């Protein structure tokens, strides 16, 4: 049972498995859309800025106390533990700052790696690992100095801007409840006298109050209109400082990339070695044994050709059957690597062919966008599907299988993701064991910098998902 759904809409987005909808039309931004977005994000940004002072004050106080106490007691060794506590407190407050920035709607900042690549043994080694990690000291500097200074500055500016904005536009209401005195100085009178020296202040209280209300209203409107820009600018100062002091080093990212590439290369080599050994074993146990028997049958037929033609004919008939079985077995082995249908008609047709040959009913959903898959990704995807369906047939005791292949998920900056999910209603209990098919499958996928995940409780069901990243190549469906 095969139900194949193939989508060729470039840039399509899948909202359910097997169903693809085209992308909505791109709306051109209106002139005021940027300002409107600033207003929509203003509540979260104000929440971030107004909560900054109590947070940085607590961090500054605890961090400085621990740091100073640690330095003062280093001579009696207990200072090492107090300094370690100061570093961990600074790490907590720095992590809180990154979390708050994400909550405020700003792009996520890459977190540093806290675990050393090589652990030094013992307590002394632990202290060396801790104190040699530059991120801890940068977090401490951010908590006890630079982050505190910036937090106080942005909190004061934000509070003043909000107070002038809201207080100015509402002064006409709450100003009349203020106590009055003959010695009161009216701000609008000072401003007007500065620009117009001959200005005469109104004699009545109502006239003075109305003049003050107009001045405050103008100032309030100006501050209220500029409030989104000011809030965004202040929060960007926090983000800039966080990127420089709390984010991961670019060298660390390169080190992880090199380590990942090394691991992927090792996995690819191991997978290739596993595949070659498996091929050698399959040829030795299958076609080679058949060919040896075929050789014996032909030799026996040759000896009996004159003395017993009927027996020779029987042996030749058996040899013909052996040759056909050997040829079919060789074809089956070749399908596990690069079958002709994969090269001629693409991945979708090859997967449909695999599902059609399965002895367990397979419901197949294939969703491919209008992109050309790299040949190694197509071959690996075919191999993954073939191996998983074979495992289901041999070991799962399942009555039905669901197969989903989807290439619509995008990875920021890295292209697309080919996702393969095979689920069955079998007995479950699937595990990756050394020397077995799933181990080689995992190594092959890891060699392509992908991942393999297995969920298989005892009694089933079993869900195995494989993800293979690949770079986008514009073109037609592979």
C-alpha positions as a Markdown table, in Angstrom:
| # | Residue | x | y | z |
|---|---|---|---|---|
| 1 | Unk | 0.0 | 0.0 | 0.0 |
| 2 | Unk | 1.8 | 3.1 | -1.2 |
| 3 | Unk | 0.4 | 6.6 | -1.1 |
| 4 | Unk | 3.0 | 9.0 | -2.7 |
| 5 | Unk | 2.5 | 12.7 | -2.5 |
| 6 | Unk | 5.2 | 14.8 | -4.3 |
| 7 | Unk | 5.2 | 18.6 | -4.2 |
| 8 | Unk | 7.3 | 20.6 | -6.6 |
| 9 | Unk | 6.4 | 24.1 | -5.4 |
| 10 | Unk | 9.6 | 26.0 | -4.7 |
| 11 | Unk | 9.7 | 27.5 | -1.3 |
| 12 | Unk | 6.6 | 25.7 | -0.2 |
| 13 | Unk | 5.9 | 25.2 | 3.4 |
| 14 | Unk | 4.5 | 22.0 | 4.9 |
| 15 | Unk | 1.9 | 22.4 | 7.6 |
| 16 | Unk | 1.1 | 18.7 | 7.8 |
| 17 | Unk | 2.9 | 15.7 | 6.6 |
| 18 | Unk | 2.1 | 15.1 | 3.0 |
| 19 | Unk | 0.4 | 18.4 | 2.5 |
| 20 | Unk | 2.2 | 21.4 | 1.0 |
| 21 | Unk | 0.9 | 24.9 | 0.8 |
| 22 | Unk | 2.5 | 27.6 | -1.3 |
| 23 | Unk | 4.1 | 30.6 | 0.5 |
| 24 | Unk | 1.8 | 33.6 | 1.1 |
| 25 | Unk | 2.4 | 36.7 | -1.1 |
| 26 | Unk | 5.1 | 39.0 | 0.1 |
| 27 | Unk | 3.6 | 42.2 | 1.5 |
| 28 | Unk | 5.5 | 45.4 | 0.9 |
| 29 | Unk | 6.1 | 47.2 | 4.1 |
| 30 | Unk | 4.2 | 50.4 | 4.5 |
| 31 | Unk | 5.9 | 53.7 | 5.5 |
| 32 | Unk | 4.8 | 53.4 | 9.1 |
| 33 | Unk | 5.3 | 49.7 | 9.5 |
| 34 | Unk | 8.8 | 50.1 | 11.1 |
| 35 | Unk | 7.5 | 52.6 | 13.6 |
| 36 | Unk | 4.5 | 50.4 | 14.3 |
| 37 | Unk | 6.8 | 47.4 | 15.0 |
| 38 | Unk | 8.8 | 49.5 | 17.5 |
| 39 | Unk | 5.5 | 50.3 | 19.4 |
| 40 | Unk | 4.5 | 46.6 | 19.4 |
| 41 | Unk | 7.9 | 45.6 | 20.9 |
| 42 | Unk | 7.9 | 48.6 | 23.3 |
| 43 | Unk | 6.2 | 46.8 | 26.3 |
| 44 | Unk | 8.8 | 44.0 | 26.4 |
| 45 | Unk | 11.6 | 46.5 | 26.0 |
| 46 | Unk | 10.3 | 48.7 | 28.8 |
| 47 | Unk | 9.9 | 45.6 | 31.0 |
| 48 | Unk | 13.6 | 44.8 | 30.3 |
| 49 | Unk | 14.8 | 48.3 | 31.0 |
| 50 | Unk | 12.7 | 49.0 | 34.1 |
| 51 | Unk | 13.8 | 45.7 | 35.7 |
| 52 | Unk | 17.4 | 46.3 | 35.0 |
| 53 | Unk | 18.3 | 48.4 | 38.1 |
| 54 | Unk | 17.2 | 45.9 | 40.8 |
| 55 | Unk | 18.9 | 43.0 | 38.9 |
| 56 | Unk | 22.2 | 44.8 | 38.3 |
| 57 | Unk | 22.2 | 46.1 | 41.8 |
| 58 | Unk | 21.8 | 42.7 | 43.3 |
| 59 | Unk | 24.5 | 41.2 | 41.0 |
| 60 | Unk | 26.9 | 44.1 | 41.7 |
| 61 | Unk | 26.5 | 43.7 | 45.4 |
| 62 | Unk | 26.8 | 40.0 | 45.6 |
| 63 | Unk | 29.6 | 39.9 | 43.0 |
| 64 | Unk | 31.7 | 42.5 | 44.6 |
| 65 | Unk | 31.3 | 41.1 | 48.1 |
| 66 | Unk | 32.3 | 37.6 | 47.0 |
| 67 | Unk | 35.2 | 38.9 | 44.8 |
| 68 | Unk | 36.6 | 41.1 | 47.5 |
| 69 | Unk | 36.2 | 38.4 | 50.2 |
| 70 | Unk | 37.9 | 35.9 | 47.9 |
| 71 | Unk | 40.9 | 38.1 | 47.2 |
| 72 | Unk | 41.2 | 38.9 | 50.9 |
| 73 | Unk | 41.3 | 35.3 | 52.0 |
| 74 | Unk | 43.4 | 33.8 | 49.3 |
| 75 | Unk | 46.3 | 33.5 | 51.7 |
| 76 | Unk | 44.4 | 30.9 | 53.7 |
| 77 | Unk | 43.1 | 29.0 | 50.6 |
| 78 | Unk | 39.5 | 29.4 | 51.4 |
| 79 | Unk | 39.6 | 32.4 | 49.1 |
| 80 | Unk | 39.8 | 30.0 | 46.2 |
| 81 | Unk | 36.3 | 28.6 | 47.0 |
| 82 | Unk | 34.9 | 32.1 | 47.5 |
| 83 | Unk | 36.4 | 33.3 | 44.2 |
| 84 | Unk | 34.9 | 30.3 | 42.5 |
| 85 | Unk | 31.5 | 31.2 | 44.1 |
| 86 | Unk | 31.9 | 34.7 | 42.7 |
| 87 | Unk | 32.5 | 33.4 | 39.2 |
| 88 | Unk | 29.5 | 31.1 | 39.3 |
| 89 | Unk | 27.3 | 34.0 | 40.6 |
| 90 | Unk | 28.6 | 36.1 | 37.7 |
| 91 | Unk | 27.8 | 33.3 | 35.3 |
| 92 | Unk | 24.3 | 33.1 | 36.6 |
| 93 | Unk | 23.7 | 36.9 | 36.3 |
| 94 | Unk | 25.2 | 36.9 | 32.8 |
| 95 | Unk | 23.0 | 34.0 | 31.7 |
| 96 | Unk | 20.0 | 35.9 | 33.1 |
| 97 | Unk | 21.0 | 38.9 | 31.0 |
| 98 | Unk | 21.1 | 36.8 | 27.8 |
| 99 | Unk | 17.8 | 35.3 | 28.7 |
| 100 | Unk | 16.2 | 38.7 | 29.3 |
| 101 | Unk | 17.5 | 39.9 | 26.0 |
| 102 | Unk | 15.9 | 37.0 | 24.2 |
| 103 | Unk | 12.7 | 37.6 | 26.1 |
| 104 | Unk | 12.8 | 41.2 | 24.9 |
| 105 | Unk | 12.7 | 40.0 | 21.3 |
| 106 | Unk | 16.3 | 40.5 | 20.3 |
| 107 | Unk | 18.3 | 37.9 | 18.3 |
| 108 | Unk | 19.7 | 35.1 | 20.4 |
| 109 | Unk | 23.4 | 35.4 | 21.3 |
| 110 | Unk | 25.5 | 32.3 | 21.1 |
| 111 | Unk | 26.2 | 31.0 | 24.6 |
| 112 | Unk | 29.8 | 30.1 | 25.5 |
| 113 | Unk | 30.9 | 26.6 | 26.2 |
| 114 | Unk | 31.6 | 26.1 | 29.9 |
| 115 | Unk | 32.9 | 22.6 | 29.9 |
| 116 | Unk | 36.7 | 22.3 | 29.0 |
| 117 | Unk | 37.7 | 20.1 | 26.2 |
| 118 | Unk | 40.2 | 18.3 | 28.4 |
| 119 | Unk | 39.5 | 18.0 | 32.1 |
| 120 | Unk | 42.4 | 18.2 | 34.6 |
| 121 | Unk | 42.2 | 15.6 | 37.3 |
| 122 | Unk | 41.5 | 16.3 | 40.9 |
| 123 | Unk | 40.4 | 19.4 | 42.8 |
| 124 | Unk | 43.5 | 21.4 | 41.8 |
| 125 | Unk | 42.7 | 20.6 | 38.2 |
| 126 | Unk | 39.1 | 21.7 | 38.6 |
| 127 | Unk | 40.3 | 25.1 | 39.9 |
| 128 | Unk | 42.7 | 25.4 | 37.0 |
| 129 | Unk | 40.0 | 24.7 | 34.5 |
| 130 | Unk | 37.7 | 27.2 | 36.2 |
| 131 | Unk | 40.1 | 30.1 | 36.6 |
| 132 | Unk | 41.6 | 29.6 | 33.1 |
| 133 | Unk | 38.2 | 30.0 | 31.4 |
| 134 | Unk | 38.1 | 33.5 | 30.2 |
| 135 | Unk | 34.3 | 33.5 | 29.9 |
| 136 | Unk | 34.0 | 33.4 | 33.7 |
| 137 | Unk | 36.1 | 36.5 | 34.2 |
| 138 | Unk | 34.3 | 38.4 | 31.4 |
| 139 | Unk | 31.0 | 37.5 | 33.1 |
| 140 | Unk | 32.4 | 38.7 | 36.4 |
| 141 | Unk | 33.6 | 42.0 | 34.8 |
| 142 | Unk | 30.2 | 42.5 | 33.3 |
| 143 | Unk | 28.4 | 41.8 | 36.6 |
| 144 | Unk | 30.5 | 43.9 | 38.9 |
| 145 | Unk | 31.4 | 46.8 | 36.7 |
| 146 | Unk | 30.4 | 47.4 | 33.0 |
| 147 | Unk | 27.0 | 45.8 | 33.2 |
| 148 | Unk | 26.2 | 47.7 | 36.4 |
| 149 | Unk | 27.2 | 51.0 | 35.0 |
| 150 | Unk | 25.3 | 50.5 | 31.8 |
| 151 | Unk | 22.3 | 49.2 | 33.7 |
| 152 | Unk | 22.1 | 52.3 | 35.9 |
| 153 | Unk | 22.5 | 54.6 | 33.0 |
| 154 | Unk | 19.8 | 53.0 | 30.8 |
| 155 | Unk | 17.4 | 52.7 | 33.8 |
| 156 | Unk | 17.7 | 56.4 | 34.6 |
| 157 | Unk | 17.2 | 57.5 | 31.0 |
| 158 | Unk | 14.3 | 55.1 | 30.5 |
| 159 | Unk | 12.6 | 56.2 | 33.7 |
| 160 | Unk | 13.0 | 59.9 | 32.9 |
| 161 | Unk | 11.7 | 59.4 | 29.4 |
| 162 | Unk | 8.7 | 57.5 | 30.5 |
| 163 | Unk | 8.0 | 59.9 | 33.4 |
| 164 | Unk | 8.2 | 63.0 | 31.1 |
| 165 | Unk | 6.1 | 61.3 | 28.4 |
| 166 | Unk | 3.2 | 60.2 | 30.7 |
| 167 | Unk | 3.5 | 63.1 | 33.1 |
| 168 | Unk | 3.6 | 65.7 | 30.4 |
| 169 | Unk | 0.5 | 64.6 | 28.5 |
| 170 | Unk | -1.5 | 64.1 | 31.7 |
| 171 | Unk | -0.4 | 67.2 | 33.6 |
| 172 | Unk | -3.6 | 69.0 | 32.8 |
| 173 | Unk | -5.3 | 66.5 | 35.1 |
| 174 | Unk | -3.0 | 65.9 | 38.0 |
| 175 | Unk | -1.4 | 69.4 | 38.1 |
| 176 | Unk | -4.5 | 71.1 | 39.5 |
| 177 | Unk | -4.2 | 69.0 | 42.7 |
| 178 | Unk | -0.7 | 70.3 | 43.5 |
| 179 | Unk | -0.4 | 72.8 | 46.4 |
| 180 | Unk | 0.0 | 76.4 | 45.2 |
| 181 | Unk | 2.1 | 79.2 | 46.5 |
| 182 | Unk | 3.0 | 82.8 | 45.5 |
| 183 | Unk | 6.6 | 81.7 | 45.3 |
| 184 | Unk | 5.9 | 79.1 | 42.6 |
| 185 | Unk | 8.1 | 79.2 | 39.6 |
| 186 | Unk | 6.3 | 78.3 | 36.4 |
| 187 | Unk | 8.5 | 76.6 | 33.8 |
| 188 | Unk | 6.6 | 78.0 | 30.8 |
| 189 | Unk | 7.3 | 81.5 | 32.1 |
| 190 | Unk | 11.0 | 80.8 | 32.4 |
| 191 | Unk | 11.2 | 79.4 | 28.9 |
| 192 | Unk | 9.2 | 82.2 | 27.3 |
| 193 | Unk | 11.2 | 84.9 | 29.2 |
| 194 | Unk | 14.4 | 83.3 | 27.9 |
| 195 | Unk | 13.3 | 83.4 | 24.3 |
| 196 | Unk | 11.2 | 86.6 | 24.6 |
| 197 | Unk | 12.6 | 88.9 | 27.3 |
| 198 | Unk | 9.6 | 91.2 | 27.3 |
| 199 | Unk | 7.1 | 88.5 | 28.0 |
| 200 | Unk | 4.6 | 89.3 | 30.8 |
| 201 | Unk | 3.4 | 86.3 | 32.8 |
| 202 | Unk | -0.4 | 85.9 | 33.1 |
| 203 | Unk | -1.9 | 87.3 | 36.3 |
| 204 | Unk | -4.4 | 84.7 | 37.0 |
| 205 | Unk | -3.7 | 81.2 | 38.3 |
| 206 | Unk | -5.8 | 79.7 | 35.6 |
| 207 | Unk | -3.8 | 81.4 | 32.9 |
| 208 | Unk | -0.5 | 80.2 | 34.4 |
| 209 | Unk | -1.8 | 76.7 | 34.8 |
| 210 | Unk | -3.0 | 76.6 | 31.2 |
| 211 | Unk | 0.4 | 77.8 | 29.9 |
| 212 | Unk | 2.2 | 75.2 | 32.0 |
| 213 | Unk | -0.2 | 72.5 | 30.7 |
| 214 | Unk | 0.5 | 73.4 | 27.1 |
| 215 | Unk | 4.3 | 73.3 | 27.7 |
| 216 | Unk | 4.1 | 70.0 | 29.5 |
| 217 | Unk | 1.8 | 68.6 | 26.8 |
| 218 | Unk | 4.2 | 69.5 | 24.0 |
| 219 | Unk | 7.2 | 68.1 | 25.9 |
| 220 | Unk | 5.2 | 64.9 | 26.8 |
| 221 | Unk | 4.2 | 64.4 | 23.1 |
| 222 | Unk | 7.7 | 64.8 | 21.9 |
| 223 | Unk | 9.1 | 62.4 | 24.5 |
| 224 | Unk | 6.2 | 59.9 | 23.9 |
| 225 | Unk | 6.8 | 59.9 | 20.1 |
| 226 | Unk | 10.5 | 59.3 | 20.6 |
| 227 | Unk | 10.1 | 56.8 | 23.4 |
| 228 | Unk | 10.2 | 53.6 | 21.1 |
| 229 | Unk | 13.4 | 54.8 | 19.5 |
| 230 | Unk | 15.0 | 55.6 | 22.8 |
| 231 | Unk | 14.0 | 52.3 | 24.3 |
| 232 | Unk | 15.3 | 50.4 | 21.3 |
| 233 | Unk | 18.6 | 52.3 | 21.4 |
| 234 | Unk | 19.0 | 51.6 | 25.1 |
| 235 | Unk | 18.3 | 48.0 | 24.8 |
| 236 | Unk | 20.7 | 47.7 | 21.8 |
| 237 | Unk | 23.4 | 49.1 | 24.1 |
| 238 | Unk | 22.8 | 46.1 | 26.4 |
| 239 | Unk | 22.9 | 43.8 | 23.4 |
| 240 | Unk | 26.1 | 45.2 | 22.2 |
| 241 | Unk | 27.8 | 44.8 | 25.5 |
| 242 | Unk | 26.4 | 41.2 | 25.9 |
| 243 | Unk | 27.7 | 40.2 | 22.4 |
| 244 | Unk | 31.2 | 41.5 | 23.3 |
| 245 | Unk | 31.3 | 40.1 | 26.9 |
| 246 | Unk | 28.7 | 37.3 | 27.3 |
| 247 | Unk | 28.7 | 35.6 | 23.9 |
| 248 | Unk | 30.8 | 32.8 | 22.7 |
| 249 | Unk | 34.2 | 33.5 | 21.1 |
| 250 | Unk | 34.4 | 33.2 | 17.4 |
| 251 | Unk | 37.5 | 31.0 | 17.9 |
| 252 | Unk | 35.4 | 28.6 | 20.0 |
| 253 | Unk | 32.9 | 28.3 | 17.2 |
| 254 | Unk | 35.7 | 27.5 | 14.8 |
| 255 | Unk | 37.1 | 24.9 | 17.3 |
| 256 | Unk | 33.7 | 23.2 | 17.5 |
| 257 | Unk | 33.4 | 23.3 | 13.8 |
| 258 | Unk | 36.8 | 21.6 | 13.3 |
| 259 | Unk | 35.9 | 19.1 | 16.0 |
| 260 | Unk | 32.5 | 18.4 | 14.3 |
| 261 | Unk | 34.2 | 18.0 | 10.9 |
| 262 | Unk | 36.8 | 15.7 | 12.4 |
| 263 | Unk | 34.0 | 13.6 | 14.0 |
| 264 | Unk | 32.0 | 13.6 | 10.8 |
| 265 | Unk | 35.1 | 12.5 | 8.8 |
| 266 | Unk | 35.8 | 9.7 | 11.3 |
| 267 | Unk | 32.2 | 8.6 | 11.1 |
| 268 | Unk | 32.2 | 8.7 | 7.3 |
| 269 | Unk | 35.4 | 6.6 | 7.2 |
| 270 | Unk | 33.9 | 4.1 | 9.8 |
| 271 | Unk | 30.6 | 3.9 | 7.8 |
| 272 | Unk | 32.5 | 3.3 | 4.6 |
| 273 | Unk | 34.6 | 0.5 | 6.3 |
| 274 | Unk | 31.4 | -0.9 | 7.8 |
| 275 | Unk | 29.7 | -0.9 | 4.4 |
| 276 | Unk | 32.7 | -2.6 | 2.7 |
| 277 | Unk | 32.9 | -5.3 | 5.4 |
| 278 | Unk | 29.2 | -5.9 | 5.1 |
| 279 | Unk | 29.4 | -6.1 | 1.3 |
| 280 | Unk | 32.3 | -8.5 | 1.6 |
| 281 | Unk | 30.3 | -10.6 | 4.1 |
| 282 | Unk | 27.2 | -10.6 | 2.0 |
| 283 | Unk | 29.1 | -11.6 | -1.2 |
| 284 | Unk | 31.0 | -14.4 | 0.7 |
| 285 | Unk | 27.8 | -15.8 | 2.3 |
| 286 | Unk | 25.7 | -15.4 | -0.8 |
| 287 | Unk | 26.9 | -15.2 | -4.4 |
| 288 | Unk | 30.3 | -16.7 | -3.7 |
| 289 | Unk | 28.8 | -19.8 | -2.2 |
| 290 | Unk | 26.4 | -20.1 | -5.0 |
| 291 | Unk | 29.1 | -19.7 | -7.6 |
| 292 | Unk | 31.2 | -22.5 | -5.8 |
| 293 | Unk | 28.2 | -24.8 | -5.9 |
| 294 | Unk | 27.6 | -23.8 | -9.6 |
| 295 | Unk | 31.2 | -24.8 | -10.4 |
| 296 | Unk | 30.8 | -28.2 | -8.7 |
| 297 | Unk | 27.5 | -28.8 | -10.5 |
| 298 | Unk | 29.0 | -28.0 | -13.9 |
| 299 | Unk | 32.0 | -30.2 | -13.2 |
| 300 | Unk | 29.7 | -33.1 | -12.2 |
| 301 | Unk | 27.6 | -32.5 | -15.3 |
| 302 | Unk | 30.7 | -32.6 | -17.5 |
| 303 | Unk | 31.7 | -36.0 | -16.1 |
| 304 | Unk | 28.3 | -37.5 | -16.5 |
| 305 | Unk | 27.5 | -36.0 | -19.9 |
| 306 | Unk | 28.4 | -39.2 | -21.8 |
| 307 | Unk | 27.7 | -41.9 | -19.3 |
| 308 | Unk | 24.4 | -40.5 | -17.9 |
| 309 | Unk | 22.9 | -37.8 | -20.1 |
| 310 | Unk | 19.7 | -37.5 | -18.0 |
| 311 | Unk | 21.6 | -36.9 | -14.7 |
| 312 | Unk | 23.8 | -34.4 | -16.6 |
| 313 | Unk | 20.7 | -32.6 | -17.8 |
| 314 | Unk | 19.3 | -32.5 | -14.3 |
| 315 | Unk | 22.6 | -31.0 | -13.0 |
| 316 | Unk | 22.6 | -28.4 | -15.8 |
| 317 | Unk | 19.1 | -27.4 | -15.0 |
| 318 | Unk | 20.1 | -26.9 | -11.4 |
| 319 | Unk | 23.1 | -24.9 | -12.5 |
| 320 | Unk | 20.9 | -22.6 | -14.6 |
| 321 | Unk | 18.7 | -22.0 | -11.5 |
| 322 | Unk | 21.8 | -21.4 | -9.4 |
| 323 | Unk | 23.0 | -18.8 | -12.0 |
| 324 | Unk | 19.6 | -17.0 | -12.0 |
| 325 | Unk | 19.5 | -16.9 | -8.1 |
| 326 | Unk | 23.1 | -15.6 | -8.1 |
| 327 | Unk | 22.3 | -12.9 | -10.6 |
| 328 | Unk | 19.2 | -11.8 | -8.6 |
| 329 | Unk | 21.2 | -11.8 | -5.4 |
| 330 | Unk | 23.8 | -9.6 | -7.0 |
| 331 | Unk | 21.1 | -7.2 | -8.1 |
| 332 | Unk | 19.7 | -7.1 | -4.6 |
| 333 | Unk | 23.2 | -6.2 | -3.3 |
| 334 | Unk | 23.6 | -3.5 | -5.9 |
| 335 | Unk | 20.3 | -1.9 | -4.9 |
| 336 | Unk | 21.7 | -1.1 | -1.5 |
| 337 | Unk | 24.2 | 1.3 | -2.9 |
| 338 | Unk | 23.1 | 3.0 | -6.1 |
| 339 | Unk | 20.2 | 1.4 | -7.9 |
| 340 | Unk | 19.5 | 2.5 | -11.5 |
| 341 | Unk | 16.0 | 3.8 | -10.6 |
| 342 | Unk | 17.6 | 6.3 | -8.2 |
| 343 | Unk | 19.9 | 7.7 | -10.9 |
| 344 | Unk | 17.3 | 7.6 | -13.6 |
| 345 | Unk | 14.1 | 8.8 | -11.9 |
| 346 | Unk | 15.2 | 10.3 | -8.6 |
| 347 | Unk | 14.7 | 9.8 | -4.9 |
| 348 | Unk | 10.9 | 9.8 | -4.9 |
| 349 | Unk | 10.6 | 7.0 | -7.4 |
| 350 | Unk | 13.3 | 5.0 | -5.7 |
| 351 | Unk | 11.6 | 5.3 | -2.4 |
| 352 | Unk | 8.3 | 4.3 | -4.0 |
| 353 | Unk | 9.9 | 1.2 | -5.4 |
| 354 | Unk | 11.4 | 0.3 | -2.0 |
| 355 | Unk | 7.9 | 0.6 | -0.4 |
| 356 | Unk | 6.3 | -1.4 | -3.2 |
| 357 | Unk | 8.8 | -4.3 | -2.6 |
| 358 | Unk | 8.3 | -4.4 | 1.1 |
| 359 | Unk | 6.4 | -7.4 | 2.5 |
| 360 | Unk | 4.9 | -5.2 | 5.2 |
| 361 | Unk | 2.3 | -2.6 | 3.9 |
| 362 | Unk | 4.0 | 0.8 | 3.8 |
| 363 | Unk | 2.1 | 4.2 | 3.7 |
| 364 | Unk | 4.6 | 6.6 | 2.1 |
| 365 | Unk | 4.5 | 10.4 | 2.1 |
| 366 | Unk | 7.3 | 12.1 | 0.2 |
| 367 | Unk | 7.5 | 15.9 | 0.1 |
| 368 | Unk | 10.3 | 17.4 | -1.9 |
| 369 | Unk | 10.7 | 21.1 | -2.7 |
| 370 | Unk | 12.0 | 22.3 | -6.0 |
| 371 | Unk | 15.6 | 21.7 | -5.3 |
| 372 | Unk | 18.3 | 19.3 | -6.5 |
| 373 | Unk | 19.5 | 17.0 | -3.7 |
| 374 | Unk | 23.3 | 16.3 | -3.7 |
| 375 | Unk | 24.0 | 12.8 | -5.0 |
| 376 | Unk | 25.6 | 11.6 | -1.8 |
| 377 | Unk | 22.5 | 12.8 | 0.1 |
| 378 | Unk | 20.2 | 10.9 | -2.3 |
| 379 | Unk | 22.2 | 7.7 | -2.0 |
| 380 | Unk | 22.4 | 8.0 | 1.8 |
| 381 | Unk | 18.7 | 8.7 | 2.0 |
| 382 | Unk | 17.9 | 5.7 | -0.1 |
| 383 | Unk | 20.2 | 3.5 | 1.9 |
| 384 | Unk | 18.6 | 4.7 | 5.2 |
| 385 | Unk | 15.1 | 4.0 | 3.9 |
| 386 | Unk | 16.2 | 0.6 | 2.6 |
| 387 | Unk | 17.9 | -0.4 | 5.8 |
| 388 | Unk | 15.0 | 0.7 | 8.0 |
| 389 | Unk | 12.4 | -1.1 | 6.0 |
| 390 | Unk | 14.6 | -4.2 | 6.0 |
| 391 | Unk | 14.9 | -4.0 | 9.8 |
| 392 | Unk | 11.1 | -3.7 | 10.1 |
| 393 | Unk | 10.6 | -6.7 | 7.8 |
| 394 | Unk | 13.1 | -8.9 | 9.7 |
| 395 | Unk | 12.7 | -8.0 | 13.3 |
| 396 | Unk | 9.7 | -5.8 | 14.1 |
| 397 | Unk | 6.8 | -8.2 | 13.5 |
| 398 | Unk | 4.8 | -5.2 | 12.4 |
| 399 | Unk | 1.5 | -5.1 | 10.5 |
| 400 | Unk | 2.0 | -1.6 | 8.9 |
| 401 | Unk | 4.7 | 1.0 | 8.4 |
| 402 | Unk | 4.5 | 4.7 | 7.9 |
| 403 | Unk | 7.3 | 6.3 | 5.9 |
| 404 | Unk | 7.7 | 10.1 | 5.7 |
| 405 | Unk | 10.4 | 11.9 | 3.7 |
| 406 | Unk | 10.4 | 15.7 | 3.8 |
| 407 | Unk | 12.9 | 18.2 | 2.6 |
| 408 | Unk | 10.9 | 21.4 | 3.4 |
| 409 | Unk | 12.6 | 22.3 | 6.7 |
| 410 | Unk | 15.1 | 25.1 | 6.4 |
| 411 | Unk | 18.2 | 25.6 | 8.5 |
| 412 | Unk | 19.3 | 29.2 | 9.0 |
| 413 | Unk | 22.5 | 29.8 | 7.1 |
| 414 | Unk | 23.0 | 26.1 | 6.2 |
| 415 | Unk | 20.5 | 25.3 | 3.6 |
| 416 | Unk | 17.8 | 22.6 | 4.0 |
| 417 | Unk | 17.2 | 19.5 | 6.1 |
| 418 | Unk | 16.1 | 16.2 | 4.6 |
| 419 | Unk | 14.0 | 14.4 | 7.2 |
| 420 | Unk | 13.2 | 10.7 | 7.1 |
| 421 | Unk | 10.8 | 9.2 | 9.7 |
| 422 | Unk | 9.9 | 5.5 | 9.8 |
| 423 | Unk | 7.3 | 4.3 | 12.3 |
| 424 | Unk | 5.8 | 0.8 | 12.8 |
| 425 | Unk | 3.4 | -0.9 | 15.2 |
| 426 | Unk | 5.8 | -3.8 | 15.9 |
| 427 | Unk | 7.2 | -5.2 | 19.1 |
| 428 | Unk | 9.7 | -2.3 | 19.8 |
| 429 | Unk | 12.9 | -2.6 | 21.9 |
| 430 | Unk | 15.1 | -1.4 | 19.1 |
| 431 | Unk | 18.6 | -0.4 | 20.2 |
| 432 | Unk | 21.9 | 0.6 | 18.4 |
| 433 | Unk | 24.4 | -2.2 | 19.0 |
| 434 | Unk | 28.0 | -2.4 | 17.7 |
| 435 | Unk | 28.3 | -4.3 | 14.5 |
| 436 | Unk | 24.6 | -4.2 | 13.6 |
| 437 | Unk | 22.9 | -2.4 | 10.8 |
| 438 | Unk | 21.7 | 0.6 | 12.8 |
| 439 | Unk | 25.2 | 1.3 | 14.1 |
| 440 | Unk | 26.5 | 1.5 | 10.5 |
| 441 | Unk | 23.4 | 3.6 | 9.6 |
| 442 | Unk | 24.2 | 6.0 | 12.4 |
| 443 | Unk | 27.8 | 6.4 | 11.3 |
| 444 | Unk | 26.8 | 7.0 | 7.7 |
| 445 | Unk | 24.4 | 9.8 | 8.8 |
| 446 | Unk | 26.9 | 11.3 | 11.2 |
| 447 | Unk | 29.4 | 11.4 | 8.3 |
| 448 | Unk | 27.0 | 13.7 | 6.6 |
| 449 | Unk | 26.7 | 15.8 | 9.8 |
| 450 | Unk | 23.2 | 14.5 | 10.4 |
| 451 | Unk | 21.6 | 12.8 | 13.3 |
| 452 | Unk | 19.6 | 9.6 | 14.0 |
| 453 | Unk | 17.0 | 9.3 | 16.8 |
| 454 | Unk | 15.3 | 6.2 | 18.0 |
| 455 | Unk | 12.2 | 5.9 | 20.2 |
| 456 | Unk | 11.3 | 2.3 | 20.7 |
| 457 | Unk | 9.8 | 1.2 | 24.1 |
| 458 | Unk | 9.3 | -2.4 | 24.7 |
| 459 | Unk | 6.0 | -3.4 | 23.1 |
| 460 | Unk | 6.2 | -0.7 | 20.5 |
| 461 | Unk | 5.6 | 1.4 | 18.6 |
| 462 | Unk | 9.0 | 2.2 | 17.1 |
| 463 | Unk | 9.8 | 5.6 | 15.6 |
| 464 | Unk | 13.2 | 6.1 | 13.9 |
| 465 | Unk | 13.9 | 9.6 | 12.5 |
| 466 | Unk | 17.0 | 10.6 | 10.5 |
| 467 | Unk | 17.9 | 14.2 | 9.6 |
| 468 | Unk | 20.5 | 15.0 | 6.9 |
| 469 | Unk | 21.5 | 18.6 | 6.2 |
| 470 | Unk | 22.4 | 19.7 | 2.7 |
| 471 | Unk | 23.1 | 22.9 | 0.9 |
| 472 | Unk | 20.3 | 24.4 | -1.3 |
| 473 | Unk | 20.8 | 24.0 | -5.1 |
| 474 | Unk | 18.2 | 25.8 | -7.3 |
| 475 | Unk | 16.7 | 23.5 | -9.8 |
| 476 | Unk | 14.0 | 20.9 | -10.4 |
| 477 | Unk | 12.9 | 18.1 | -8.1 |
| 478 | Unk | 15.6 | 15.5 | -7.7 |
